[in-house]
Amino acid sequence: MMKDEQHKDKQQMAKLAPKRDWQAYYNAVVNRPPRKTLLTALDTFEKPGIAIDLGCGEGRDTVEILRQNWAVLAIDQNPDAIASLRARSIDNIDRLATQIVNFEKLELPKPVDLINASFSLPFCSTEAFPNLWFKILNSLGTGGRFCGHLFGERDSWRDRKLINCFTRSQVESLLKPYAIEMLEEEEHPGKTPLGEDRYWHIFHIVARKK
Ligand SMILES: C[S@@+](CC[C@H](N)C(=O)[O-])C[C@H]1O[C@@H](n2cnc3c(N)ncnc32)[C@H](O)[C@@H]1O
């Protein structure tokens, strides 16, 4: 591709990129309960271990993981997310570590018992996603679990070319190294927490590394 075309292509991608006002999102979801995927995964463990919360946002899942006496590394690209999380009243704060880094540059410690990624992986760049998905697998010990969400092929944000969306069979392929414990598909028109109209196509996932 010529340089000019590459430049135009980047401009076009930037226009389509999901520019989210994450602080407005954090304000809108504050005090919402932890995700069902996370609660389901936590219930399967006999004792607390080490978890990573990827794209933790203002921490609705992180605080629950801490409340259940786990150690957590909460990661987000957005400094406001980590500031909002740390401003919360949190049980077991001495078990919380935080890191501000984007998925594209992320290195994960290993082995960990649980990696939670609620509504965050779709926002990883499409080029970086395969490597990130491998890093998640690589970071989990055998028997460790992934829980979180991926967007489906009919999700309305699919048109924004930087969002990762998958067919069910692609999701099943991604989960081949795992025993699937939950794979629920949800699809309907709705609204975002900020009140924007949207068509949701979501996979809710809990999976154990084989
Ligand atoms: C929809 S919010 C979800 C937050 C939280 N997990 C929840 O369930 O409410 C997505 C989060 O992913 C983070 N995020 C988006 N793209 C990212 C990237 N490329 N690298 C790291 N974090 C990212 C955003 O900053 C935001 O906090």
Coordinates of N, CA and C and ligand atoms in Angstrom, one line a residue:
M1 N 0.8 -1.2 0.0 CA 0.0 0.0 0.0 C 0.9 1.3 0.0
M2 N 0.5 2.3 -0.8 CA 1.3 3.5 -0.8 C 1.1 4.2 0.5
K3 N 2.1 5.1 0.8 CA 2.1 5.8 2.1 C 0.8 6.6 2.3
D4 N 0.5 7.3 1.2 CA -0.7 8.2 1.2 C -2.0 7.4 1.6
E5 N -2.1 6.2 0.9 CA -3.2 5.3 1.2 C -3.2 4.9 2.6
Q6 N -2.0 4.5 3.1 CA -1.9 4.1 4.5 C -2.4 5.2 5.5
H7 N -2.0 6.4 5.2 CA -2.4 7.5 6.0 C -3.9 7.7 6.0
K8 N -4.5 7.6 4.8 CA -5.9 7.8 4.6 C -6.6 6.7 5.4
D9 N -6.1 5.5 5.3 CA -6.6 4.3 5.9 C -6.7 4.5 7.5
K10 N -5.5 5.1 8.0 CA -5.4 5.3 9.4 C -6.5 6.4 9.9
Q11 N -6.6 7.4 9.0 CA -7.6 8.5 9.3 C -9.0 7.9 9.4
Q12 N -9.3 7.0 8.4 CA -10.6 6.4 8.3 C -10.8 5.6 9.6
M13 N -9.8 4.8 10.0 CA -9.9 3.9 11.2 C -10.1 4.8 12.4
A14 N -9.4 5.9 12.5 CA -9.5 6.8 13.6 C -11.0 7.3 13.8
K15 N -11.6 7.6 12.6 CA -13.0 8.1 12.6 C -13.9 7.0 13.1
L16 N -13.6 5.7 12.7 CA -14.4 4.6 13.1 C -14.1 4.1 14.5
A17 N -13.0 4.5 15.1 CA -12.5 4.0 16.3 C -13.5 4.3 17.4
P18 N -13.7 3.4 18.4 CA -14.7 3.6 19.4 C -14.2 4.6 20.4
K19 N -14.4 5.9 20.2 CA -14.0 6.9 21.1 C -15.0 6.9 22.3
R20 N -14.6 6.4 23.4 CA -15.5 6.3 24.5 C -15.1 7.3 25.6
D21 N -16.1 7.9 26.2 CA -15.8 8.7 27.4 C -15.9 7.8 28.6
W22 N -14.7 7.3 28.9 CA -14.7 6.2 30.0 C -15.1 6.8 31.3
Q23 N -14.7 8.1 31.6 CA -15.0 8.6 32.9 C -16.5 8.7 33.1
A24 N -17.2 9.1 32.0 CA -18.7 9.1 32.0 C -19.2 7.7 32.3
Y25 N -18.6 6.7 31.6 CA -19.0 5.3 31.8 C -18.8 4.9 33.3
Y26 N -17.6 5.3 33.9 CA -17.4 4.9 35.3 C -18.4 5.5 36.2
N27 N -18.8 6.8 35.9 CA -19.8 7.5 36.8 C -21.1 6.8 36.6
A28 N -21.4 6.3 35.4 CA -22.8 5.7 35.2 C -22.9 4.4 35.8
V29 N -21.8 3.6 36.0 CA -21.9 2.2 36.5 C -21.5 2.1 38.0
V30 N -21.2 3.2 38.6 CA -20.7 3.2 39.9 C -21.7 2.5 40.8
N31 N -21.2 1.6 41.7 CA -22.0 0.8 42.6 C -22.9 -0.2 42.0
R32 N -22.7 -0.5 40.7 CA -23.4 -1.7 40.1 C -22.7 -2.9 40.6
P33 N -23.5 -4.0 40.7 CA -22.9 -5.3 41.3 C -21.9 -6.0 40.4
P34 N -21.1 -6.9 40.9 CA -20.2 -7.6 40.1 C -20.9 -8.4 39.0
R35 N -20.1 -8.8 37.9 CA -20.7 -9.5 36.8 C -21.0 -11.0 37.2
K36 N -22.0 -11.6 36.6 CA -22.4 -13.0 36.8 C -21.2 -13.9 36.4
T37 N -20.6 -13.6 35.3 CA -19.4 -14.4 34.9 C -18.4 -14.5 36.0
L38 N -18.1 -13.4 36.6 CA -17.1 -13.4 37.7 C -17.6 -14.2 38.9
L39 N -18.8 -13.9 39.3 CA -19.3 -14.6 40.5 C -19.3 -16.1 40.3
T40 N -19.7 -16.5 39.0 CA -19.8 -18.0 38.7 C -18.3 -18.6 38.8
A41 N -17.4 -17.8 38.2 CA -16.0 -18.3 38.3 C -15.5 -18.4 39.7
L42 N -15.7 -17.4 40.5 CA -15.2 -17.4 41.9 C -15.8 -18.5 42.7
D43 N -17.1 -18.8 42.4 CA -17.7 -19.9 43.1 C -17.1 -21.3 42.9
T44 N -16.4 -21.4 41.8 CA -15.9 -22.7 41.4 C -14.5 -23.0 42.2
F45 N -14.0 -22.0 42.8 CA -12.7 -22.2 43.5 C -12.9 -22.6 45.0
E46 N -12.1 -23.5 45.4 CA -12.2 -23.9 46.8 C -11.6 -22.9 47.8
K47 N -10.6 -22.2 47.3 CA -10.0 -21.2 48.2 C -9.5 -20.0 47.3
P48 N -9.3 -18.9 47.9 CA -8.9 -17.7 47.2 C -7.5 -17.9 46.6
G49 N -7.2 -17.2 45.5 CA -5.9 -17.3 44.9 C -5.5 -16.0 44.4
I50 N -4.8 -16.0 43.2 CA -4.3 -14.7 42.6 C -5.1 -14.5 41.3
A51 N -5.6 -13.3 41.2 CA -6.4 -12.9 40.0 C -5.9 -11.7 39.3
I52 N -6.2 -11.6 38.0 CA -6.0 -10.3 37.3 C -7.3 -9.9 36.8
D53 N -7.6 -8.6 36.9 CA -8.8 -8.0 36.3 C -8.3 -7.1 35.1
L54 N -8.6 -7.5 33.9 CA -8.1 -6.8 32.7 C -9.2 -5.8 32.3
G55 N -8.8 -4.5 32.2 CA -9.8 -3.5 31.8 C -10.7 -3.3 33.0
C56 N -10.2 -3.1 34.2 CA -11.0 -3.2 35.4 C -12.0 -2.0 35.5
G57 N -11.8 -0.9 34.8 CA -12.6 0.2 34.9 C -12.6 0.8 36.3
E58 N -13.8 1.2 36.9 CA -13.8 1.7 38.2 C -13.9 0.6 39.3
G59 N -13.9 -0.6 38.8 CA -13.6 -1.7 39.8 C -14.7 -2.5 40.3
R60 N -15.8 -2.5 39.5 CA -17.0 -3.2 40.1 C -16.7 -4.7 40.3
D61 N -15.8 -5.3 39.5 CA -15.4 -6.7 39.7 C -14.2 -6.8 40.7
T62 N -13.3 -5.9 40.5 CA -12.1 -5.9 41.4 C -12.5 -6.0 42.9
V63 N -13.4 -5.1 43.3 CA -13.8 -5.0 44.7 C -14.4 -6.3 45.2
E64 N -15.1 -7.0 44.3 CA -15.7 -8.3 44.7 C -14.6 -9.3 44.9
I65 N -13.6 -9.3 44.0 CA -12.6 -10.3 44.0 C -11.8 -10.1 45.4
L66 N -11.5 -8.9 45.7 CA -10.9 -8.5 47.0 C -11.7 -8.9 48.2
R67 N -13.0 -8.7 48.1 CA -13.9 -9.0 49.2 C -13.9 -10.5 49.5
Q68 N -13.7 -11.3 48.4 CA -13.6 -12.7 48.6 C -12.1 -13.2 48.9
N69 N -11.3 -12.2 49.4 CA -10.0 -12.5 49.9 C -9.0 -13.0 48.9
W70 N -9.2 -12.7 47.6 CA -8.2 -12.9 46.6 C -7.2 -11.8 46.6
A71 N -6.0 -12.0 46.0 CA -5.1 -11.0 45.7 C -5.3 -10.6 44.2
V72 N -5.4 -9.3 43.9 CA -5.7 -8.9 42.5 C -4.8 -7.9 42.0
L73 N -4.4 -8.2 40.7 CA -3.7 -7.1 39.9 C -4.8 -6.6 39.0
A74 N -5.1 -5.3 39.2 CA -6.2 -4.6 38.4 C -5.5 -3.8 37.3
I75 N -5.8 -4.0 36.1 CA -5.1 -3.3 35.0 C -6.1 -2.6 34.1
D76 N -5.7 -1.3 33.8 CA -6.5 -0.6 32.8 C -5.6 0.4 32.1
Q77 N -5.9 0.8 30.9 CA -5.1 1.8 30.2 C -5.4 3.2 30.7
N78 N -6.5 3.3 31.4 CA -7.0 4.7 31.7 C -6.6 5.0 33.1
P79 N -5.8 6.0 33.4 CA -5.4 6.4 34.8 C -6.7 6.8 35.6
D80 N -7.7 7.3 34.9 CA -9.0 7.7 35.7 C -9.6 6.4 36.3
A81 N -9.5 5.3 35.5 CA -10.1 4.0 36.0 C -9.4 3.6 37.3
I82 N -8.1 3.7 37.3 CA -7.3 3.2 38.5 C -7.6 4.2 39.7
A83 N -7.7 5.5 39.3 CA -7.9 6.5 40.4 C -9.3 6.3 41.0
S84 N -10.3 6.0 40.1 CA -11.7 5.8 40.6 C -11.7 4.5 41.5
L85 N -11.0 3.5 41.0 CA -10.9 2.2 41.8 C -10.3 2.5 43.2
R86 N -9.2 3.2 43.2 CA -8.5 3.4 44.5 C -9.2 4.4 45.4
A87 N -10.2 5.2 44.8 CA -10.9 6.1 45.6 C -12.1 5.4 46.3
R88 N -12.4 4.1 45.9 CA -13.5 3.4 46.5 C -13.1 2.9 47.9
S89 N -14.1 2.6 48.7 CA -13.8 2.0 50.0 C -13.7 0.5 49.7
I90 N -12.6 -0.1 50.0 CA -12.3 -1.4 49.5 C -11.8 -2.3 50.6
D91 N -12.4 -3.5 50.7 CA -11.9 -4.5 51.6 C -10.5 -5.0 51.1
N92 N -9.7 -5.4 52.1 CA -8.4 -6.0 51.7 C -7.6 -5.3 50.7
I93 N -7.5 -3.9 50.9 CA -6.8 -3.1 49.9 C -5.3 -3.5 49.9
D94 N -4.8 -4.1 50.9 CA -3.4 -4.5 50.9 C -3.1 -5.6 49.9
R95 N -4.2 -6.3 49.4 CA -4.1 -7.3 48.4 C -4.2 -6.8 47.0
L96 N -4.4 -5.5 46.8 CA -4.6 -4.9 45.5 C -3.3 -4.3 44.9
A97 N -3.0 -4.7 43.7 CA -1.9 -4.0 42.9 C -2.6 -3.5 41.7
T98 N -2.1 -2.4 41.2 CA -2.7 -1.8 40.0 C -1.6 -1.5 39.0
Q99 N -2.1 -1.5 37.7 CA -1.1 -1.2 36.6 C -1.9 -0.4 35.5
I100 N -1.3 0.7 35.1 CA -1.8 1.4 34.0 C -1.1 1.1 32.7
V101 N -1.7 0.3 31.9 CA -1.0 -0.1 30.6 C -2.1 -0.6 29.6
N102 N -1.8 -0.5 28.3 CA -2.8 -0.9 27.4 C -2.6 -2.4 27.0
F103 N -3.6 -3.0 26.5 CA -3.6 -4.4 26.2 C -2.5 -4.7 25.1
E104 N -2.2 -3.7 24.3 CA -1.3 -3.9 23.2 C 0.1 -4.1 23.7
K105 N 0.4 -3.5 24.9 CA 1.8 -3.5 25.5 C 1.9 -4.4 26.7
L106 N 0.8 -5.0 27.1 CA 0.7 -5.7 28.4 C 1.7 -6.9 28.5
E107 N 2.3 -7.1 29.7 CA 2.9 -8.4 30.0 C 2.3 -8.9 31.3
L108 N 1.9 -10.1 31.3 CA 1.2 -10.7 32.4 C 2.1 -11.6 33.3
P109 N 1.9 -11.5 34.6 CA 2.7 -12.4 35.5 C 2.1 -13.8 35.3
K110 N 2.8 -14.8 35.8 CA 2.3 -16.2 35.8 C 3.0 -17.1 36.8
P111 N 2.3 -18.1 37.4 CA 1.0 -18.5 37.0 C -0.1 -17.8 37.9
V112 N -1.2 -17.5 37.3 CA -2.3 -16.9 38.1 C -3.5 -17.9 38.0
D113 N -4.5 -17.7 39.0 CA -5.6 -18.6 39.1 C -6.8 -18.2 38.3
L114 N -6.9 -16.9 38.1 CA -8.1 -16.3 37.5 C -7.8 -15.1 36.7
I115 N -8.3 -15.0 35.4 CA -8.2 -13.7 34.7 C -9.6 -13.3 34.3
N116 N -10.0 -12.2 34.8 CA -11.3 -11.6 34.5 C -11.2 -10.5 33.5
A117 N -12.1 -10.5 32.5 CA -12.0 -9.4 31.6 C -13.5 -9.1 31.2
S118 N -14.1 -8.2 32.0 CA -15.5 -7.9 31.7 C -15.7 -6.7 30.8
F119 N -16.3 -7.0 29.6 CA -16.6 -6.0 28.6 C -15.3 -5.1 28.3
S120 N -14.2 -5.7 28.3 CA -13.0 -4.9 28.0 C -12.2 -5.5 26.7
L121 N -12.2 -6.8 26.5 CA -11.4 -7.3 25.4 C -11.8 -6.8 24.1
P122 N -13.2 -6.5 23.8 CA -13.6 -6.0 22.5 C -12.8 -4.7 22.2
F123 N -12.3 -4.0 23.2 CA -11.7 -2.7 22.9 C -10.2 -2.8 22.6
C124 N -9.6 -4.0 22.7 CA -8.2 -4.2 22.3 C -8.2 -4.1 20.8
S125 N -7.1 -3.6 20.3 CA -7.0 -3.4 18.8 C -7.0 -4.8 18.2
T126 N -7.6 -4.9 17.0 CA -7.8 -6.2 16.3 C -6.5 -6.8 16.0
E127 N -5.4 -6.0 15.7 CA -4.1 -6.6 15.5 C -3.5 -7.3 16.7
A128 N -3.8 -6.6 17.9 CA -3.1 -7.1 19.1 C -3.9 -8.2 19.8
F129 N -5.2 -8.4 19.4 CA -6.0 -9.3 20.1 C -5.4 -10.8 20.2
P130 N -5.0 -11.3 19.0 CA -4.5 -12.7 19.1 C -3.4 -12.9 20.1
N131 N -2.5 -11.9 20.2 CA -1.3 -12.0 21.1 C -1.8 -11.9 22.5
L132 N -2.8 -11.0 22.7 CA -3.4 -10.8 24.1 C -4.0 -12.1 24.5
W133 N -4.8 -12.7 23.6 CA -5.5 -13.9 24.0 C -4.5 -15.0 24.4
F134 N -3.4 -15.1 23.6 CA -2.3 -16.1 24.0 C -1.7 -15.7 25.3
K135 N -1.5 -14.4 25.6 CA -0.9 -14.1 26.9 C -1.8 -14.5 28.1
I136 N -3.1 -14.3 27.9 CA -4.0 -14.7 28.9 C -3.9 -16.2 29.2
L137 N -3.9 -17.0 28.2 CA -3.7 -18.5 28.3 C -2.4 -18.8 29.0
N138 N -1.4 -18.1 28.5 CA 0.0 -18.4 29.0 C 0.1 -18.0 30.5
S139 N -0.6 -17.0 30.9 CA -0.5 -16.5 32.3 C -1.2 -17.4 33.3
L140 N -2.3 -18.1 32.8 CA -3.1 -19.0 33.7 C -2.3 -20.3 34.0
G141 N -2.4 -20.7 35.2 CA -1.9 -22.1 35.5 C -2.9 -23.1 35.0
T142 N -2.5 -24.4 34.9 CA -3.4 -25.4 34.6 C -4.5 -25.4 35.6
G143 N -5.8 -25.5 35.2 CA -6.9 -25.4 36.1 C -7.4 -24.0 36.4
G144 N -6.6 -23.0 36.0 CA -6.9 -21.6 36.2 C -8.1 -21.3 35.2
R145 N -8.8 -20.2 35.6 CA -10.0 -19.8 34.8 C -9.9 -18.4 34.1
F146 N -10.5 -18.4 32.9 CA -10.8 -17.1 32.3 C -12.3 -16.8 32.5
C147 N -12.7 -15.6 32.8 CA -14.1 -15.2 32.8 C -14.2 -13.8 32.2
G148 N -15.3 -13.6 31.5 CA -15.5 -12.3 30.9 C -16.4 -12.4 29.7
H149 N -16.2 -11.4 28.8 CA -17.1 -11.2 27.7 C -16.4 -11.0 26.4
L150 N -17.0 -11.5 25.3 CA -16.6 -11.1 23.9 C -17.8 -10.6 23.2
F151 N -17.6 -9.8 22.2 CA -18.8 -9.4 21.4 C -19.0 -10.3 20.2
G152 N -20.2 -10.4 19.8 CA -20.6 -11.3 18.7 C -20.6 -10.6 17.4
E153 N -20.8 -11.3 16.3 CA -20.7 -10.8 14.9 C -21.8 -9.8 14.6
R154 N -23.0 -9.9 15.3 CA -24.1 -9.0 15.0 C -24.1 -7.8 16.0
D155 N -23.1 -7.6 16.8 CA -23.1 -6.5 17.7 C -23.0 -5.2 16.8
S156 N -23.8 -4.2 17.2 CA -23.8 -3.0 16.4 C -22.5 -2.2 16.3
W157 N -21.6 -2.4 17.3 CA -20.3 -1.8 17.3 C -19.3 -2.5 16.4
R158 N -19.8 -3.5 15.7 CA -18.9 -4.2 14.8 C -18.4 -3.3 13.6
D159 N -19.3 -2.3 13.3 CA -19.0 -1.4 12.2 C -17.8 -0.5 12.5
R160 N -17.6 -0.4 13.8 CA -16.4 0.4 14.2 C -15.3 -0.6 14.2
K161 N -14.4 -0.4 13.1 CA -13.5 -1.5 12.7 C -12.5 -1.9 13.8
L162 N -12.4 -1.1 14.9 CA -11.4 -1.5 15.9 C -12.0 -2.3 17.0
I163 N -13.2 -2.7 16.9 CA -13.9 -3.6 17.9 C -13.7 -5.0 17.4
N164 N -13.3 -5.9 18.4 CA -13.2 -7.3 18.1 C -14.6 -7.9 18.2
C165 N -15.1 -8.6 17.2 CA -16.3 -9.3 17.2 C -16.1 -10.7 16.6
F166 N -16.8 -11.7 17.2 CA -16.6 -13.1 16.8 C -17.9 -13.8 16.5
T167 N -17.8 -14.8 15.6 CA -18.9 -15.7 15.5 C -18.9 -16.7 16.6
R168 N -19.9 -17.5 16.8 CA -19.9 -18.4 17.9 C -18.8 -19.5 17.7
S169 N -18.7 -19.9 16.4 CA -17.7 -20.9 16.2 C -16.3 -20.3 16.4
Q170 N -16.1 -19.1 16.1 CA -14.8 -18.5 16.4 C -14.5 -18.4 17.9
V171 N -15.6 -18.1 18.7 CA -15.4 -18.1 20.1 C -15.1 -19.6 20.6
E172 N -15.8 -20.5 20.0 CA -15.5 -21.9 20.4 C -14.0 -22.3 20.1
S173 N -13.5 -21.8 19.0 CA -12.1 -22.1 18.6 C -11.2 -21.4 19.6
L174 N -11.5 -20.2 20.0 CA -10.7 -19.5 20.9 C -10.6 -20.2 22.3
L175 N -11.7 -20.9 22.6 CA -11.8 -21.6 23.9 C -11.3 -23.1 23.8
K176 N -10.7 -23.5 22.7 CA -10.3 -24.9 22.6 C -9.3 -25.3 23.7
P177 N -8.4 -24.4 24.1 CA -7.5 -24.9 25.2 C -8.2 -24.9 26.6
Y178 N -9.5 -24.6 26.6 CA -10.2 -24.5 27.9 C -11.3 -25.5 27.9
A179 N -11.7 -26.0 29.1 CA -13.0 -26.6 29.3 C -14.0 -25.5 29.6
I180 N -15.1 -25.5 28.7 CA -16.1 -24.4 28.8 C -17.0 -24.7 30.0
E181 N -17.1 -23.8 30.9 CA -18.0 -23.9 32.1 C -19.3 -23.0 31.9
M182 N -19.1 -22.0 31.2 CA -20.3 -21.1 30.8 C -20.0 -20.5 29.4
L183 N -21.0 -20.7 28.5 CA -20.9 -19.9 27.3 C -22.3 -19.5 26.9
E184 N -22.7 -18.4 27.4 CA -24.1 -17.9 27.1 C -24.0 -16.8 26.1
E185 N -25.0 -16.8 25.2 CA -25.1 -15.8 24.2 C -26.3 -14.9 24.4
E186 N -26.1 -13.6 24.4 CA -27.2 -12.7 24.6 C -27.2 -11.7 23.4
E187 N -28.4 -11.5 22.9 CA -28.5 -10.7 21.7 C -29.9 -10.0 21.7
H188 N -29.8 -8.6 21.7 CA -31.1 -7.8 21.7 C -30.7 -6.4 21.5
P189 N -31.7 -5.6 21.1 CA -31.5 -4.1 21.1 C -31.5 -3.6 22.5
G190 N -30.8 -2.6 22.8 CA -30.8 -2.0 24.1 C -30.1 -0.7 24.2
K191 N -29.6 -0.4 25.3 CA -28.9 0.9 25.5 C -27.6 0.7 26.3
T192 N -26.6 1.5 26.1 CA -25.4 1.5 26.9 C -25.7 2.1 28.2
P193 N -24.8 2.0 29.2 CA -25.1 2.7 30.5 C -25.2 4.2 30.3
L194 N -24.7 4.7 29.2 CA -24.7 6.1 29.0 C -26.0 6.5 28.2
G195 N -26.9 5.5 27.9 CA -28.2 5.8 27.3 C -28.1 5.8 25.8
E196 N -27.0 5.4 25.2 CA -26.9 5.3 23.7 C -27.7 4.1 23.2
D197 N -28.4 4.2 22.1 CA -29.0 3.0 21.5 C -28.0 2.1 20.9
R198 N -28.2 0.8 21.0 CA -27.2 -0.1 20.6 C -27.8 -1.5 20.5
Y199 N -27.2 -2.3 19.6 CA -27.6 -3.7 19.5 C -26.5 -4.5 20.1
W200 N -26.9 -5.3 21.2 CA -25.9 -6.1 21.9 C -25.9 -7.5 21.4
H201 N -24.7 -8.0 21.2 CA -24.5 -9.4 20.9 C -23.3 -9.8 21.7
I202 N -23.5 -10.5 22.8 CA -22.5 -10.7 23.8 C -22.3 -12.2 24.1
F203 N -21.1 -12.6 24.2 CA -20.8 -14.0 24.8 C -20.4 -13.8 26.2
H204 N -21.0 -14.5 27.1 CA -20.7 -14.5 28.5 C -19.9 -15.8 28.8
I205 N -18.7 -15.7 29.3 CA -17.8 -16.9 29.2 C -17.2 -17.1 30.6
V206 N -17.2 -18.4 31.0 CA -16.3 -18.9 32.1 C -15.7 -20.2 31.6
A207 N -14.3 -20.2 31.6 CA -13.6 -21.4 31.0 C -12.4 -21.7 31.9
R208 N -12.2 -23.1 32.0 CA -11.0 -23.5 32.8 C -9.9 -24.0 31.9
K209 N -8.7 -23.6 32.1 CA -7.6 -24.0 31.3 C -7.3 -25.5 31.5
K210 N -7.2 -26.2 30.4 CA -7.0 -27.7 30.5 C -5.6 -28.0 30.9
Ligands
LIG1 C1 -16.7 -1.1 29.2 S1 -15.3 -0.7 30.3 C2 -15.5 -2.1 31.4 C3 -15.0 -1.8 32.8 C4 -15.2 -2.9 33.8 N1 -14.5 -4.1 33.5 C5 -16.7 -3.2 33.9 O1 -17.1 -4.4 33.7 O2 -17.5 -2.3 34.2 C6 -13.9 -1.1 29.4 C7 -12.6 -0.8 30.1 O3 -11.5 -1.3 29.3 C8 -10.5 -0.3 29.3 N2 -9.8 -0.4 28.0 C9 -10.3 -0.2 26.7 N3 -9.4 -0.4 25.8 C10 -8.3 -0.8 26.4 C11 -7.0 -1.2 26.0 N4 -6.6 -1.2 24.7 N5 -6.0 -1.5 26.9 C12 -6.4 -1.5 28.3 N6 -7.6 -1.2 28.7 C13 -8.5 -0.8 27.8 C14 -11.2 1.1 29.4 O4 -10.3 2.0 29.8 C15 -12.3 0.7 30.3 O5 -12.0 1.0 31.6

